[in-house]
Tab-separated table of C-alpha atoms in Angstrom:
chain	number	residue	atom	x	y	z
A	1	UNK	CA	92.064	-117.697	46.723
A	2	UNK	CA	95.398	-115.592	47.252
A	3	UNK	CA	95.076	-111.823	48.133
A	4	UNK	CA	95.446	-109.741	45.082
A	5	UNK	CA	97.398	-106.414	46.120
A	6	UNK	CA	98.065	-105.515	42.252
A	7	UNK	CA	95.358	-105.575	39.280
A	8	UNK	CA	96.338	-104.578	36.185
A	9	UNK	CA	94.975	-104.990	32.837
A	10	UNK	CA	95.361	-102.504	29.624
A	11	UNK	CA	97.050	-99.622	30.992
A	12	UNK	CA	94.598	-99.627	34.129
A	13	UNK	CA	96.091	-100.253	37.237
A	14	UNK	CA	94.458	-100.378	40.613
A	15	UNK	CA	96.411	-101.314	44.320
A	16	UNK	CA	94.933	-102.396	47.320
A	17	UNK	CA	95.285	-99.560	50.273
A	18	UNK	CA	97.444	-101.285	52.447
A	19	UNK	CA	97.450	-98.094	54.718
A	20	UNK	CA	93.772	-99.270	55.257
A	21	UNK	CA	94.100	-102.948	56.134
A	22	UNK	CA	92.828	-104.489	57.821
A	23	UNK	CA	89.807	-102.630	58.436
A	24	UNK	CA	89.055	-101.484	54.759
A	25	UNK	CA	90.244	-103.157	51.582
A	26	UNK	CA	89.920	-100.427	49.300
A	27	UNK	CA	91.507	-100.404	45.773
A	28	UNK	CA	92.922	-96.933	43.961
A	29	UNK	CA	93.554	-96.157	40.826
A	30	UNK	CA	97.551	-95.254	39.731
A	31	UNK	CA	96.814	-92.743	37.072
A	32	UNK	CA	100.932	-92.391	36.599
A	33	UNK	CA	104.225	-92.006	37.581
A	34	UNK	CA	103.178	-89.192	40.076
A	35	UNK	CA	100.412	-91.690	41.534
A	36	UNK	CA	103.041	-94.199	41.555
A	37	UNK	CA	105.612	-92.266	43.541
A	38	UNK	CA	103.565	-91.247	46.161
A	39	UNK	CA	101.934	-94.640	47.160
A	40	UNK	CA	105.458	-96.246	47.154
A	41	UNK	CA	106.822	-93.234	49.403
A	42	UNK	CA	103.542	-93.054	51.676
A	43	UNK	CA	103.748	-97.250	51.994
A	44	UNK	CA	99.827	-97.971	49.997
A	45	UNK	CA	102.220	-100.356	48.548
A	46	UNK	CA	105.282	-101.774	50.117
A	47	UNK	CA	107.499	-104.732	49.615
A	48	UNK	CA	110.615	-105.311	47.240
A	49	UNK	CA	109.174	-106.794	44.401
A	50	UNK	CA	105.644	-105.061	44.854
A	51	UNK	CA	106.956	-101.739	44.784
A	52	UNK	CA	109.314	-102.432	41.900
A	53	UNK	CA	105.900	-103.834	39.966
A	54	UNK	CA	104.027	-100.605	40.795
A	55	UNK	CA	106.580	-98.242	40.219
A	56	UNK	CA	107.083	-100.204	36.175
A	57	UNK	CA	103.772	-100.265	36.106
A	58	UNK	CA	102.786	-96.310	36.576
A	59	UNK	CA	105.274	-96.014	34.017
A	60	UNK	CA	103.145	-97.824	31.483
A	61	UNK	CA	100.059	-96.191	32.642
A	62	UNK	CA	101.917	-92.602	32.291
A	63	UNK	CA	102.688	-93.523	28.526
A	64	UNK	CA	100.077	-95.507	27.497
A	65	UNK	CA	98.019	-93.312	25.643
A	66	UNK	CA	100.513	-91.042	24.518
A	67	UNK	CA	101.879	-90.258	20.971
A	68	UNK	CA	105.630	-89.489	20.779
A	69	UNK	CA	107.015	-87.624	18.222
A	70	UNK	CA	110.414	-89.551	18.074
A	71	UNK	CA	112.105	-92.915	19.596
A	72	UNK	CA	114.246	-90.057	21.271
A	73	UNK	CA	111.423	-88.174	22.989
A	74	UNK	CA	110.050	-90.950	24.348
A	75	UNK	CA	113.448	-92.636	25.837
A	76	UNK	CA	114.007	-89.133	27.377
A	77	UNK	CA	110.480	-89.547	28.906
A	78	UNK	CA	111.081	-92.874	30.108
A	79	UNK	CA	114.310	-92.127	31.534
A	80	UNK	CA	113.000	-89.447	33.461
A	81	UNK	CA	110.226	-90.751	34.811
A	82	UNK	CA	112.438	-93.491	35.784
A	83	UNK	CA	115.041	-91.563	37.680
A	84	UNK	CA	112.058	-90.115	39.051
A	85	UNK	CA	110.555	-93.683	40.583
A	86	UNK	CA	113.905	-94.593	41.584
A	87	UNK	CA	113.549	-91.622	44.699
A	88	UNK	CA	110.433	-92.804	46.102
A	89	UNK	CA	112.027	-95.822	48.336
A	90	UNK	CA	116.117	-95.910	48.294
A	91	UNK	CA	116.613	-98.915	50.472
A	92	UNK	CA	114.925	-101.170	47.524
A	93	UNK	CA	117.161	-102.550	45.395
A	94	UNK	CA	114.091	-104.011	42.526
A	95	UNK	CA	112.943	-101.054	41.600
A	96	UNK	CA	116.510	-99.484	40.553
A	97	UNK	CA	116.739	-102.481	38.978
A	98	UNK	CA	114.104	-102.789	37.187
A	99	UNK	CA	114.224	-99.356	36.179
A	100	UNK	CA	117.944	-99.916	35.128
A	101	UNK	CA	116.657	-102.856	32.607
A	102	UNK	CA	114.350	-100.423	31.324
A	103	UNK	CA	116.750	-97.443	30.654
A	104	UNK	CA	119.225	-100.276	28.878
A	105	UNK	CA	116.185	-101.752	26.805
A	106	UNK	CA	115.092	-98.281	25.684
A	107	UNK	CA	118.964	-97.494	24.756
A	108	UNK	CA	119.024	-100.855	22.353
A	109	UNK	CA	115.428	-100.085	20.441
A	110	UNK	CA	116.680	-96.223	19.900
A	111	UNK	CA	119.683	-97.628	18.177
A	112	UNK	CA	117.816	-100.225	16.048
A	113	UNK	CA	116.462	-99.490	13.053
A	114	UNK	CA	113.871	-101.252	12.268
A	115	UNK	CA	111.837	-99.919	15.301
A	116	UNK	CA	109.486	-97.266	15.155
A	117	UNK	CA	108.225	-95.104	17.305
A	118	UNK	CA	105.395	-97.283	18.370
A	119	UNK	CA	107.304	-100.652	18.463
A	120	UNK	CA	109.704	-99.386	21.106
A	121	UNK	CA	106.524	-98.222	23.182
A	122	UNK	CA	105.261	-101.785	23.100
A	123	UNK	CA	108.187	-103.387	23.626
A	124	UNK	CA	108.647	-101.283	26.959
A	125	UNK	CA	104.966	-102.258	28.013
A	126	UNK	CA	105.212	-105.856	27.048
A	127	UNK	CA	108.689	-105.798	29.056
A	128	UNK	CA	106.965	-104.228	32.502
A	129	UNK	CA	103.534	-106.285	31.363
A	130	UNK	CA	105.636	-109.677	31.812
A	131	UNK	CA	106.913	-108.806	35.768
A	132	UNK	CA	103.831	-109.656	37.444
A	133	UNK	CA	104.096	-113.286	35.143
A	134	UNK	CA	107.545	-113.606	36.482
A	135	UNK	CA	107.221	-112.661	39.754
A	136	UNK	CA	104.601	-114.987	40.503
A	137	UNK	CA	106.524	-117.886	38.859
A	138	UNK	CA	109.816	-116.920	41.295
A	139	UNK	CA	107.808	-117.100	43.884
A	140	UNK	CA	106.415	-120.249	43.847
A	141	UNK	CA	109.945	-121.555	42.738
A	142	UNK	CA	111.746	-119.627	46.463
A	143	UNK	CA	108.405	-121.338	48.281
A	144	UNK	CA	109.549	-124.832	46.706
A	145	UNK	CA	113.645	-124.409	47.282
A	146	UNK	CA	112.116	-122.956	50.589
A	147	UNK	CA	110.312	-126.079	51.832
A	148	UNK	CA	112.980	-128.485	50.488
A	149	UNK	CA	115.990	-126.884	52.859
A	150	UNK	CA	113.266	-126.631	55.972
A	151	UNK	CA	112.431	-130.022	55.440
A	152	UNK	CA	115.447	-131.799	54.826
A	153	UNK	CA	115.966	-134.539	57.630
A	154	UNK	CA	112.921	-133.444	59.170
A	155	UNK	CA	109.476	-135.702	58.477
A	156	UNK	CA	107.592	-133.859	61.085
A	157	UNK	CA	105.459	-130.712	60.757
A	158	UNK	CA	107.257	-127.110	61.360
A	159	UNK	CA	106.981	-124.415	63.757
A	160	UNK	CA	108.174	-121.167	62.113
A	161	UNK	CA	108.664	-117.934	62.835
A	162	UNK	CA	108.349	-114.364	60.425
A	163	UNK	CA	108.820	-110.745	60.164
A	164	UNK	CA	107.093	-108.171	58.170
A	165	UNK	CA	105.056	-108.767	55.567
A	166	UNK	CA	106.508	-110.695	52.527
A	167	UNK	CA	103.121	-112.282	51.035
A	168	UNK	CA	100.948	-111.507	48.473
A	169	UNK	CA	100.990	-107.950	49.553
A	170	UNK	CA	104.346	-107.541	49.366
A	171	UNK	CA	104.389	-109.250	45.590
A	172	UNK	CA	102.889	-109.759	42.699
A	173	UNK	CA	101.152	-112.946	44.439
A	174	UNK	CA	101.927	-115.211	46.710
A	175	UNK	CA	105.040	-114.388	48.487
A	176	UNK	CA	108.526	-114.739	49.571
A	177	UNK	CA	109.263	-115.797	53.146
A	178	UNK	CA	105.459	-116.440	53.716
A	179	UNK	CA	105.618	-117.993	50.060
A	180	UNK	CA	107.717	-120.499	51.437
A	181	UNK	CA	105.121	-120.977	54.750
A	182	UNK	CA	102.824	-121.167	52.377
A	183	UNK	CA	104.665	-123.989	50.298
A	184	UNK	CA	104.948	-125.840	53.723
A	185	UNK	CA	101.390	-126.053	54.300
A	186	UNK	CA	100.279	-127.148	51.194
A	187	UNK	CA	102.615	-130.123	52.417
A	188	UNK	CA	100.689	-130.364	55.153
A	189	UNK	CA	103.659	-129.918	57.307
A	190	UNK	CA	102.867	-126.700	58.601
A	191	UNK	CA	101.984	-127.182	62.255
A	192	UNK	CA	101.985	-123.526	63.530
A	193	UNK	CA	103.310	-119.910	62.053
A	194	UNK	CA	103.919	-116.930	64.903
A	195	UNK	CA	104.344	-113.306	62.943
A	196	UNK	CA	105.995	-110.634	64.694
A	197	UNK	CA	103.477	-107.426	64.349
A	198	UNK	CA	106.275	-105.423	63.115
A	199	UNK	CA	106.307	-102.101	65.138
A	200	UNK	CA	106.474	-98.765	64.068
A	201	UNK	CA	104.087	-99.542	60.934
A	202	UNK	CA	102.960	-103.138	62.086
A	203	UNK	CA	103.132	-104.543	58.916
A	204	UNK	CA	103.158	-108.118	60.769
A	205	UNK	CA	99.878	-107.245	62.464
A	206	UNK	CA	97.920	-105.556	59.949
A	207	UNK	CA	99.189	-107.078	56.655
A	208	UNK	CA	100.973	-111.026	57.327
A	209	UNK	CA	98.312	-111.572	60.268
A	210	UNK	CA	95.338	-110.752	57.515
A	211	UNK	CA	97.347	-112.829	55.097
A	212	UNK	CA	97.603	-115.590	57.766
A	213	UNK	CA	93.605	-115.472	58.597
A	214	UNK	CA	92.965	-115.235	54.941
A	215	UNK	CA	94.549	-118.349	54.319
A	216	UNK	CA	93.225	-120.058	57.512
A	217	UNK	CA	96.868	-121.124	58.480
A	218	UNK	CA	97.623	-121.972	62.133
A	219	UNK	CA	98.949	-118.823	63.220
A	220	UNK	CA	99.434	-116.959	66.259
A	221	UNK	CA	100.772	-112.477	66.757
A	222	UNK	CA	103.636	-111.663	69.071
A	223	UNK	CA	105.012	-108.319	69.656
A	224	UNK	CA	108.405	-107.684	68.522
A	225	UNK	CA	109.863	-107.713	72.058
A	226	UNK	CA	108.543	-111.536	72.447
A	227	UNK	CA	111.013	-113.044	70.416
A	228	UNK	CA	113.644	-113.750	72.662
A	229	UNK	CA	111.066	-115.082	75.130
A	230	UNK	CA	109.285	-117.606	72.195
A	231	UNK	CA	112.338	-119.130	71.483
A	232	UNK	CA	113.989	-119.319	74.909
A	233	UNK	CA	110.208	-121.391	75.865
A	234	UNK	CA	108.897	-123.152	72.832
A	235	UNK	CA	110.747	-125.541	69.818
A	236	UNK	CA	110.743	-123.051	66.728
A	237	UNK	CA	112.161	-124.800	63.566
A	238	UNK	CA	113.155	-122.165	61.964
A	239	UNK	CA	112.938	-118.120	61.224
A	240	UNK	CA	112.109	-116.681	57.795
A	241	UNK	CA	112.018	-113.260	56.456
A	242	UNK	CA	112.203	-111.404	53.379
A	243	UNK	CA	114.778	-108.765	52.174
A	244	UNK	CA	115.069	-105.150	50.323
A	245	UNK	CA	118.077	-105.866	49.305
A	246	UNK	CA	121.249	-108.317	50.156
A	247	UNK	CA	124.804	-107.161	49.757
A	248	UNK	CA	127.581	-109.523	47.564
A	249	UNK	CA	129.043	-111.288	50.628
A	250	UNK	CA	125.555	-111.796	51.577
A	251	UNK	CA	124.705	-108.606	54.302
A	252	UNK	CA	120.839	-108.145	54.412
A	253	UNK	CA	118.569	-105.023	54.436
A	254	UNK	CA	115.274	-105.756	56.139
A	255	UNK	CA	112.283	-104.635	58.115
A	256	UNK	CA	113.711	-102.767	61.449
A	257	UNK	CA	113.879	-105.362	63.844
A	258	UNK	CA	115.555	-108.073	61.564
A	259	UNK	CA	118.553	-107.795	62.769
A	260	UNK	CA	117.443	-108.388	66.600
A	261	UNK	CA	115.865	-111.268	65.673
A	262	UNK	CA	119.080	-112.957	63.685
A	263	UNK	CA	121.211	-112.282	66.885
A	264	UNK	CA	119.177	-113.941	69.352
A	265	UNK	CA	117.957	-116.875	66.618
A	266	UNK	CA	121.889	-117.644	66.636
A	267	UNK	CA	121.966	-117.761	70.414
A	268	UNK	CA	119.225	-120.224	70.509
A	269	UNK	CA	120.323	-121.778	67.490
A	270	UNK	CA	117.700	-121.501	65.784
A	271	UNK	CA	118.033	-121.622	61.637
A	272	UNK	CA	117.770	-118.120	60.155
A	273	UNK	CA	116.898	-117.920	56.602
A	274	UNK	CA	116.273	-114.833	53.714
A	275	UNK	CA	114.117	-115.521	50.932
A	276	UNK	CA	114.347	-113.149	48.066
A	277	UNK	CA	113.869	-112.788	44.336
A	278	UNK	CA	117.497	-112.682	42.168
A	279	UNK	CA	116.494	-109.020	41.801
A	280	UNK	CA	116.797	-108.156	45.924
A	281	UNK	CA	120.530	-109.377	45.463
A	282	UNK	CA	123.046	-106.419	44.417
A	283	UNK	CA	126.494	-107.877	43.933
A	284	UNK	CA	127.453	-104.377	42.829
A	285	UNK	CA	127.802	-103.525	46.915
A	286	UNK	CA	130.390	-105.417	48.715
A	287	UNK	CA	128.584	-104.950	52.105
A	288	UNK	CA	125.919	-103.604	54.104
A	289	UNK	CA	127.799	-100.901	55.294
A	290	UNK	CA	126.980	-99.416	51.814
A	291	UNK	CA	123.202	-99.799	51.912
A	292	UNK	CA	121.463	-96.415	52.506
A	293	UNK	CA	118.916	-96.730	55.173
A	294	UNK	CA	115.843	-95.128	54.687
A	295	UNK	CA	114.504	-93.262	58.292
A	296	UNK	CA	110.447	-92.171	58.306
A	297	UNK	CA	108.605	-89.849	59.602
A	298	UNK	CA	108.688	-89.297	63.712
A	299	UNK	CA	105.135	-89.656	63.550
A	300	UNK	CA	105.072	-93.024	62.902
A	301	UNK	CA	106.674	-93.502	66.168
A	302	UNK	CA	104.534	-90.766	68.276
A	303	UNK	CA	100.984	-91.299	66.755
A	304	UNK	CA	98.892	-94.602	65.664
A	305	UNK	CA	96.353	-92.827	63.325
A	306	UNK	CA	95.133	-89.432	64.403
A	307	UNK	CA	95.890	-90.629	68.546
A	308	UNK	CA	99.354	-89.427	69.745
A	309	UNK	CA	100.487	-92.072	72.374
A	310	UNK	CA	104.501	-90.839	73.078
A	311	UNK	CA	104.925	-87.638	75.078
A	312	UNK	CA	104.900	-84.383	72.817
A	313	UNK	CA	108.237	-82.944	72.921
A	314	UNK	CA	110.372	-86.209	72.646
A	315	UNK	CA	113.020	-87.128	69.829
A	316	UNK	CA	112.450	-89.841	67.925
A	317	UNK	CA	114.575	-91.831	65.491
A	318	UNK	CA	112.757	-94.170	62.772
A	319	UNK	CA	115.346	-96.348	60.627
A	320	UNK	CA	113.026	-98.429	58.563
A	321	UNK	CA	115.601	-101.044	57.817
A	322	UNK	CA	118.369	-102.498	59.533
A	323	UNK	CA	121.090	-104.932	57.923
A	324	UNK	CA	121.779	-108.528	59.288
A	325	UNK	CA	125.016	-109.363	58.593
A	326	UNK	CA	125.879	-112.754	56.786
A	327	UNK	CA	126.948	-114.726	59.551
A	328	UNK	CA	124.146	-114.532	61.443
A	329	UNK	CA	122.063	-115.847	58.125
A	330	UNK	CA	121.764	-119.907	57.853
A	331	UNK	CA	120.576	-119.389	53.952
A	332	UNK	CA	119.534	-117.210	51.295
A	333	UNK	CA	116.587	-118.693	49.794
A	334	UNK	CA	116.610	-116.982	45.764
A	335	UNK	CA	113.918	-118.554	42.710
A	336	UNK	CA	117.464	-120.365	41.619
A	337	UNK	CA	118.397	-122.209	44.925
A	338	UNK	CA	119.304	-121.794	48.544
A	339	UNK	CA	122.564	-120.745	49.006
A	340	UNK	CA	125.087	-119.936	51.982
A	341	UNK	CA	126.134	-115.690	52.349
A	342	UNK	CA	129.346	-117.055	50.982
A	343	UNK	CA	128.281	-118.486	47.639
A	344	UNK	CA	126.680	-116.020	46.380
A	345	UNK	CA	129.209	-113.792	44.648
A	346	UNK	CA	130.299	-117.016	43.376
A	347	UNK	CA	126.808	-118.582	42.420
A	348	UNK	CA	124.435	-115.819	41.876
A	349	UNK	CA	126.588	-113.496	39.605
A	350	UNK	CA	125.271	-113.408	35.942
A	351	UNK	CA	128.420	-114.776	34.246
């Protein structure tokens, strides 16, 4: 059974603590919006698509219940709490997105008629109600176009290599990178995964390792710094991680230490590949230069829990992303096909 980080059912939503894992797998309640900001911005939930879901989701849960007096009061209360959501995490492109979608959905049912009141509250519920659906379904479809570019020409089982946490914890279920690990083992072609633990927050080590054990799949940890020294000793067929968002000419945001791990996968040529949902892609920025970088706390860096382990006194500086850039990236792997940096203005565009 796959780790379920969201539940959801009727205007109740719940998420798994991931601030807890892997010690405690506690659930709490997202009363609204509020809820919703704060356990995207303190990382209870993190991930792309998971904190795009969340964010939608407290939305619903904020309006449930409610009576509007007008199809204009309650767009201006969407909207808001929108706009709102949009603050908690600025390096993810889904939930600006998805928030985006909503605004322009809300703009069409105020204009129409034959809508009431009510109807354009369902609709907007329905609309959010359907991303955990979808987001399941694209990720099963980026494990399969996943599997197929990892395999082809190669009928032996793989040695691979990820970053972060991009599973069922980072989704609505199953995953992106590790949805596509997790495509290669139900092949049985998965001969052995190594996860990075993903230093200051060690999202690798608390969160993909639990995954990993979960799932019983041959894995092994390695601290960030190992990298280098894996693939300089040992036949790795290939790197995958996920993405918070990818520029047009194919630039990637990711987990801090992304980027260190591209450069020295192209040195030992090893394949380096980004698997994302259509909705991490914003052809709207030409390059990474023009992603904004979220930076954290300095206690992330100086403390692990309550225990301080860096001298008091020091500076610190906590980027939580850092951008690949496309030529260090073998393949993009998206729900609609794997495609080089350099296709996808051209492919992945809506037309």
């Amino acid at each position: 059974m796959t780790l379920e980080a969201i539940k959801y059912k009727a205007g109740r939503l719940q998420i798994l603590d991931q601030l807890l894992l892997p010690a405690e797998s506690t659930y709490i309640p997202i009363a609204g919006v509020k809820d919703g900001w704060n356990a995207i911005h303190k990382m209870q939930v993190r991930g792309a698509p998971a904190i795009a879901i969340v964010g939608c989701l407290s939305l619903v849960v904020e309006i449930y219940d409610k009576q509007n007096d007008s199809k204009e009061a309650l767009k201006k209360e969407i909207d808001e709490h929108l706009q709102y959501l949009v603050t908690s995490r600025p390096t993810a492109v889904n939930l600006k997105l998805a928030a985006d979608e909503l605004k322009s959905l809300t703009a069409t049912l105020l204009t129409d008629e034959d809508v009431n009141v009510e109807a354009m509250k369902k609709s907007v519920i329905d609309s959010v109600e359907q991303m955990l659906q979808k987001d399941i379904k694209d990720n099963r479809a980026i494990g399969e176009n996943g599997t197929n570019a990892l395999l082809k020409g190669i009928d032996r089982p793989l040695k691979l290599m990820t970053h972060c946490n991009t599973g069922s914890l980072a989704t609505a279920g199953y995953g992106t990178a590790l949805g596509v690990i997790r495509s290669v083992n139900e092949r049985n072609l998965l001969e052995h995964v190594f996860c990075t633990e993903t230093r200051p927050y060690n999202q690798g080590a608390r969160l993909t390792a639990y995954e990993l054990v979960h799932d019983k799949l041959p894995a092994t940890l390695i601290t960030d710094s190992m990298v280098a020294a894996l693939l300089n000793s040992r036949k790795i067929d290939a790197i995958i991680v996920g993405a918070d968002r990818v520029a047009a000419n194919g630039d990637t945001a990711n987990k801090i230490g992304t980027y260190q791990m591209a450069v020295v996968a192209k040195h030992h040529q090893v394949p380096f590949y980004v698997a994302a949902p259509f909705t991490s892609i914003d052809v709207a920025i030409a390059d990474g230069s023009h992603i904004k970088i979220e930076e954290r706390p300095e206690r992330e860096l100086t403390h692990i829990g309550e225990l301080r382990i860096a001298a008091p006194g020091i500076g610190c500086w906590n980027p939580a992303f850092d951008v690949t850039p496309a030529e260090l990236i073998t393949g993009i792997i998206t729900e609609i096909g794997v495609f080089k940096p350099s296709e996808l203005t051209e492919k992945v565009r809506p037309k």
